[in-house]
């Protein structure tokens, strides 16, 4: 595709010419860089998609924010909600999170890596003996809150 492929053709839909000239997007190919409004960007992308048989799109993590929060933020919100809704369960979960955070040399209060907690849960579901023995010790050290 040549650098001039970013030019809007004369037969572009009328909404391309009618929209406000405010630049919202930057189209760049090689050294060619051009600011365009939303309609021009849409027309440009539609033109590429209509000519492309094989197209791969890579979008980085976080591309959907703020519409969809990052997993760390979701994890922090879940911990705060659990603390209000079920303090007893929250105490048990926070105990496990504290162990995981300390193992990772992180502050337990700010810990947001849900992947490590999910790995621990997976090990427990699969019956990891090391984790089960460790959990029995942890559980015995907690007040008897789940017997109600």
mmCIF file of N, CA, C and O in Angstrom, residues 3-57:
data_model
loop_
_atom_site.group_PDB
_atom_site.id
_atom_site.type_symbol
_atom_site.label_atom_id
_atom_site.label_comp_id
_atom_site.label_asym_id
_atom_site.label_seq_id
_atom_site.Cartn_x
_atom_site.Cartn_y
_atom_site.Cartn_z
ATOM 1 N N UNK A 3 2.025 5.303 0.340
ATOM 2 C CA UNK A 3 1.773 6.321 1.354
ATOM 3 C C UNK A 3 0.575 7.188 1.028
ATOM 4 O O UNK A 3 -0.090 7.693 1.909
ATOM 5 N N UNK A 4 0.269 7.361 -0.246
ATOM 6 C CA UNK A 4 -0.869 8.208 -0.596
ATOM 7 C C UNK A 4 -2.199 7.479 -0.429
ATOM 8 O O UNK A 4 -3.247 8.046 -0.676
ATOM 9 N N UNK A 5 -2.168 6.225 0.025
ATOM 10 C CA UNK A 5 -3.414 5.487 0.242
ATOM 11 C C UNK A 5 -4.224 6.098 1.368
ATOM 12 O O UNK A 5 -5.398 5.806 1.518
ATOM 13 N N UNK A 6 -3.620 6.977 2.167
ATOM 14 C CA UNK A 6 -4.360 7.612 3.246
ATOM 15 C C UNK A 6 -5.187 8.785 2.746
ATOM 16 O O UNK A 6 -5.971 9.342 3.482
ATOM 17 N N UNK A 7 -5.003 9.181 1.510
ATOM 18 C CA UNK A 7 -5.804 10.279 0.976
ATOM 19 C C UNK A 7 -7.239 9.831 0.802
ATOM 20 O O UNK A 7 -7.508 8.721 0.364
ATOM 21 N N UNK A 8 -8.157 10.693 1.159
ATOM 22 C CA UNK A 8 -9.575 10.379 1.023
ATOM 23 C C UNK A 8 -9.955 10.584 -0.442
ATOM 24 O O UNK A 8 -9.743 11.659 -0.998
ATOM 25 N N UNK A 9 -10.493 9.564 -1.094
ATOM 26 C CA UNK A 9 -10.839 9.699 -2.508
ATOM 27 C C UNK A 9 -11.979 10.694 -2.733
ATOM 28 O O UNK A 9 -12.747 11.001 -1.828
ATOM 29 N N UNK A 10 -12.064 11.200 -3.964
ATOM 30 C CA UNK A 10 -13.103 12.170 -4.311
ATOM 31 C C UNK A 10 -14.502 11.591 -4.169
ATOM 32 O O UNK A 10 -15.457 12.331 -3.928
ATOM 33 N N UNK A 11 -14.644 10.265 -4.328
ATOM 34 C CA UNK A 11 -15.969 9.660 -4.248
ATOM 35 C C UNK A 11 -16.323 9.237 -2.819
ATOM 36 O O UNK A 11 -17.232 8.459 -2.593
ATOM 37 N N UNK A 12 -15.627 9.786 -1.813
ATOM 38 C CA UNK A 12 -15.922 9.455 -0.422
ATOM 39 C C UNK A 12 -17.321 9.922 -0.066
ATOM 40 O O UNK A 12 -17.818 10.894 -0.627
ATOM 41 N N UNK A 13 -17.977 9.240 0.849
ATOM 42 C CA UNK A 13 -19.321 9.646 1.257
ATOM 43 C C UNK A 13 -19.344 11.090 1.730
ATOM 44 O O UNK A 13 -18.358 11.607 2.248
ATOM 45 N N UNK A 14 -20.480 11.726 1.594
ATOM 46 C CA UNK A 14 -20.578 13.147 1.903
ATOM 47 C C UNK A 14 -20.328 13.440 3.380
ATOM 48 O O UNK A 14 -19.901 14.527 3.726
ATOM 49 N N UNK A 15 -20.576 12.471 4.273
ATOM 50 C CA UNK A 15 -20.357 12.746 5.690
ATOM 51 C C UNK A 15 -18.885 12.992 6.003
ATOM 52 O O UNK A 15 -18.549 13.611 6.992
ATOM 53 N N UNK A 16 -17.985 12.540 5.118
ATOM 54 C CA UNK A 16 -16.560 12.788 5.330
ATOM 55 C C UNK A 16 -16.280 14.280 5.182
ATOM 56 O O UNK A 16 -15.533 14.859 5.953
ATOM 57 N N UNK A 17 -16.910 14.909 4.192
ATOM 58 C CA UNK A 17 -16.680 16.333 3.993
ATOM 59 C C UNK A 17 -17.494 17.188 4.974
ATOM 60 O O UNK A 17 -17.079 18.274 5.340
ATOM 61 N N UNK A 18 -18.662 16.716 5.423
ATOM 62 C CA UNK A 18 -19.541 17.526 6.258
ATOM 63 C C UNK A 18 -19.130 17.572 7.716
ATOM 64 O O UNK A 18 -19.450 18.511 8.420
ATOM 65 N N UNK A 19 -18.434 16.567 8.225
ATOM 66 C CA UNK A 19 -18.090 16.527 9.642
ATOM 67 C C UNK A 19 -17.125 17.636 9.996
ATOM 68 O O UNK A 19 -16.354 18.106 9.166
ATOM 69 N N UNK A 20 -17.158 18.051 11.238
ATOM 70 C CA UNK A 20 -16.288 19.126 11.699
ATOM 71 C C UNK A 20 -14.828 18.775 11.420
ATOM 72 O O UNK A 20 -14.439 17.611 11.504
ATOM 73 N N UNK A 21 -14.011 19.758 11.124
ATOM 74 C CA UNK A 21 -12.617 19.499 10.769
ATOM 75 C C UNK A 21 -11.732 19.167 11.974
ATOM 76 O O UNK A 21 -10.538 19.020 11.832
ATOM 77 N N UNK A 22 -12.300 19.050 13.160
ATOM 78 C CA UNK A 22 -11.508 18.755 14.348
ATOM 79 C C UNK A 22 -10.793 17.419 14.180
ATOM 80 O O UNK A 22 -11.420 16.410 13.908
ATOM 81 N N UNK A 23 -9.469 17.421 14.345
ATOM 82 C CA UNK A 23 -8.686 16.193 14.215
ATOM 83 C C UNK A 23 -8.785 15.386 15.493
ATOM 84 O O UNK A 23 -8.525 15.888 16.578
ATOM 85 N N UNK A 24 -9.168 14.133 15.354
ATOM 86 C CA UNK A 24 -9.295 13.254 16.503
ATOM 87 C C UNK A 24 -8.339 12.079 16.426
ATOM 88 O O UNK A 24 -8.043 11.467 17.437
ATOM 89 N N UNK A 25 -7.883 11.746 15.225
ATOM 90 C CA UNK A 25 -7.063 10.560 15.019
ATOM 91 C C UNK A 25 -5.827 10.921 14.202
ATOM 92 O O UNK A 25 -5.839 11.869 13.437
ATOM 93 N N UNK A 26 -4.781 10.109 14.357
ATOM 94 C CA UNK A 26 -3.577 10.273 13.547
ATOM 95 C C UNK A 26 -3.385 8.990 12.751
ATOM 96 O O UNK A 26 -3.323 7.904 13.324
ATOM 97 N N UNK A 27 -3.331 9.115 11.444
ATOM 98 C CA UNK A 27 -3.036 7.983 10.572
ATOM 99 C C UNK A 27 -1.581 8.105 10.180
ATOM 100 O O UNK A 27 -1.127 9.155 9.759
ATOM 101 N N UNK A 28 -0.832 7.023 10.328
ATOM 102 C CA UNK A 28 0.582 7.061 9.999
ATOM 103 C C UNK A 28 0.964 5.794 9.270
ATOM 104 O O UNK A 28 0.578 4.696 9.646
ATOM 105 N N UNK A 29 1.726 5.974 8.185
ATOM 106 C CA UNK A 29 2.294 4.856 7.437
ATOM 107 C C UNK A 29 3.679 5.290 7.018
ATOM 108 O O UNK A 29 3.839 6.240 6.262
ATOM 109 N N UNK A 30 4.675 4.618 7.561
ATOM 110 C CA UNK A 30 6.049 5.025 7.292
ATOM 111 C C UNK A 30 6.274 6.419 7.849
ATOM 112 O O UNK A 30 5.932 6.718 8.980
ATOM 113 N N UNK A 31 6.813 7.306 7.017
ATOM 114 C CA UNK A 31 7.083 8.668 7.456
ATOM 115 C C UNK A 31 5.878 9.582 7.266
ATOM 116 O O UNK A 31 5.888 10.722 7.705
ATOM 117 N N UNK A 32 4.854 9.092 6.578
ATOM 118 C CA UNK A 32 3.679 9.915 6.318
ATOM 119 C C UNK A 32 2.755 9.880 7.528
ATOM 120 O O UNK A 32 2.370 8.814 7.993
ATOM 121 N N UNK A 33 2.410 11.060 7.999
ATOM 122 C CA UNK A 33 1.549 11.177 9.177
ATOM 123 C C UNK A 33 0.493 12.232 8.884
ATOM 124 O O UNK A 33 0.808 13.303 8.376
ATOM 125 N N UNK A 34 -0.766 11.904 9.211
ATOM 126 C CA UNK A 34 -1.858 12.816 8.881
ATOM 127 C C UNK A 34 -2.912 12.793 9.976
ATOM 128 O O UNK A 34 -3.306 11.729 10.450
ATOM 129 N N UNK A 35 -3.367 13.966 10.402
ATOM 130 C CA UNK A 35 -4.449 14.060 11.381
ATOM 131 C C UNK A 35 -5.772 14.049 10.634
ATOM 132 O O UNK A 35 -5.926 14.723 9.611
ATOM 133 N N UNK A 36 -6.719 13.259 11.140
ATOM 134 C CA UNK A 36 -8.023 13.137 10.484
ATOM 135 C C UNK A 36 -9.133 13.145 11.521
ATOM 136 O O UNK A 36 -8.907 12.887 12.704
ATOM 137 N N UNK A 37 -10.352 13.423 11.055
ATOM 138 C CA UNK A 37 -11.502 13.336 11.958
ATOM 139 C C UNK A 37 -12.042 11.902 11.941
ATOM 140 O O UNK A 37 -11.539 11.037 11.224
ATOM 141 N N UNK A 38 -13.081 11.640 12.717
ATOM 142 C CA UNK A 38 -13.606 10.288 12.867
ATOM 143 C C UNK A 38 -14.110 9.715 11.545
ATOM 144 O O UNK A 38 -13.886 8.541 11.245
ATOM 145 N N UNK A 39 -14.789 10.506 10.745
ATOM 146 C CA UNK A 39 -15.325 9.999 9.480
ATOM 147 C C UNK A 39 -14.207 9.625 8.512
ATOM 148 O O UNK A 39 -14.282 8.600 7.833
ATOM 149 N N UNK A 40 -13.172 10.449 8.444
ATOM 150 C CA UNK A 40 -12.044 10.136 7.571
ATOM 151 C C UNK A 40 -11.335 8.865 8.032
ATOM 152 O O UNK A 40 -10.976 8.015 7.214
ATOM 153 N N UNK A 41 -11.158 8.718 9.339
ATOM 154 C CA UNK A 41 -10.516 7.515 9.864
ATOM 155 C C UNK A 41 -11.363 6.285 9.551
ATOM 156 O O UNK A 41 -10.845 5.255 9.124
ATOM 157 N N UNK A 42 -12.672 6.393 9.744
ATOM 158 C CA UNK A 42 -13.565 5.262 9.456
ATOM 159 C C UNK A 42 -13.496 4.892 7.977
ATOM 160 O O UNK A 42 -13.379 3.726 7.618
ATOM 161 N N UNK A 43 -13.532 5.882 7.105
ATOM 162 C CA UNK A 43 -13.484 5.613 5.667
ATOM 163 C C UNK A 43 -12.153 4.957 5.282
ATOM 164 O O UNK A 43 -12.119 4.022 4.480
ATOM 165 N N UNK A 44 -11.055 5.449 5.863
ATOM 166 C CA UNK A 44 -9.744 4.880 5.587
ATOM 167 C C UNK A 44 -9.689 3.403 6.005
ATOM 168 O O UNK A 44 -9.270 2.545 5.239
ATOM 169 N N UNK A 45 -10.148 3.112 7.222
ATOM 170 C CA UNK A 45 -10.115 1.728 7.719
ATOM 171 C C UNK A 45 -11.042 0.844 6.890
ATOM 172 O O UNK A 45 -10.690 -0.285 6.542
ATOM 173 N N UNK A 46 -12.226 1.331 6.559
ATOM 174 C CA UNK A 46 -13.152 0.547 5.738
ATOM 175 C C UNK A 46 -12.537 0.226 4.381
ATOM 176 O O UNK A 46 -12.721 -0.868 3.853
ATOM 177 N N UNK A 47 -11.807 1.176 3.819
ATOM 178 C CA UNK A 47 -11.146 0.941 2.535
ATOM 179 C C UNK A 47 -10.109 -0.163 2.624
ATOM 180 O O UNK A 47 -10.010 -1.025 1.748
ATOM 181 N N UNK A 48 -9.330 -0.172 3.693
ATOM 182 C CA UNK A 48 -8.325 -1.221 3.877
ATOM 183 C C UNK A 48 -9.010 -2.566 4.079
ATOM 184 O O UNK A 48 -8.629 -3.573 3.480
ATOM 185 N N UNK A 49 -10.033 -2.597 4.925
ATOM 186 C CA UNK A 49 -10.720 -3.860 5.209
ATOM 187 C C UNK A 49 -11.383 -4.436 3.967
ATOM 188 O O UNK A 49 -11.418 -5.650 3.783
ATOM 189 N N UNK A 50 -11.912 -3.578 3.103
ATOM 190 C CA UNK A 50 -12.594 -4.075 1.905
ATOM 191 C C UNK A 50 -11.611 -4.661 0.890
ATOM 192 O O UNK A 50 -11.993 -5.481 0.061
ATOM 193 N N UNK A 51 -10.336 -4.255 0.943
ATOM 194 C CA UNK A 51 -9.333 -4.760 0.006
ATOM 195 C C UNK A 51 -8.485 -5.884 0.588
ATOM 196 O O UNK A 51 -7.702 -6.501 -0.116
ATOM 197 N N UNK A 52 -8.601 -6.142 1.876
ATOM 198 C CA UNK A 52 -7.711 -7.099 2.536
ATOM 199 C C UNK A 52 -8.363 -8.467 2.672
ATOM 200 O O UNK A 52 -9.472 -8.581 3.167
ATOM 201 N N UNK A 53 -7.639 -9.476 2.233
ATOM 202 C CA UNK A 53 -8.109 -10.842 2.411
ATOM 203 C C UNK A 53 -7.603 -11.372 3.748
ATOM 204 O O UNK A 53 -8.351 -11.942 4.520
ATOM 205 N N UNK A 54 -6.341 -11.153 4.019
ATOM 206 C CA UNK A 54 -5.740 -11.601 5.279
ATOM 207 C C UNK A 54 -5.451 -10.370 6.128
ATOM 208 O O UNK A 54 -4.688 -9.503 5.729
ATOM 209 N N UNK A 55 -6.048 -10.338 7.294
ATOM 210 C CA UNK A 55 -5.858 -9.197 8.165
ATOM 211 C C UNK A 55 -5.692 -9.690 9.589
ATOM 212 O O UNK A 55 -6.477 -10.506 10.078
ATOM 213 N N UNK A 56 -4.653 -9.243 10.254
ATOM 214 C CA UNK A 56 -4.436 -9.582 11.662
ATOM 215 C C UNK A 56 -4.433 -8.285 12.448
ATOM 216 O O UNK A 56 -3.861 -7.286 12.027
ATOM 217 N N UNK A 57 -5.092 -8.300 13.577
ATOM 218 C CA UNK A 57 -5.157 -7.123 14.431
ATOM 219 C C UNK A 57 -4.616 -7.475 15.797
ATOM 220 O O UNK A 57 -5.033 -8.461 16.398
#
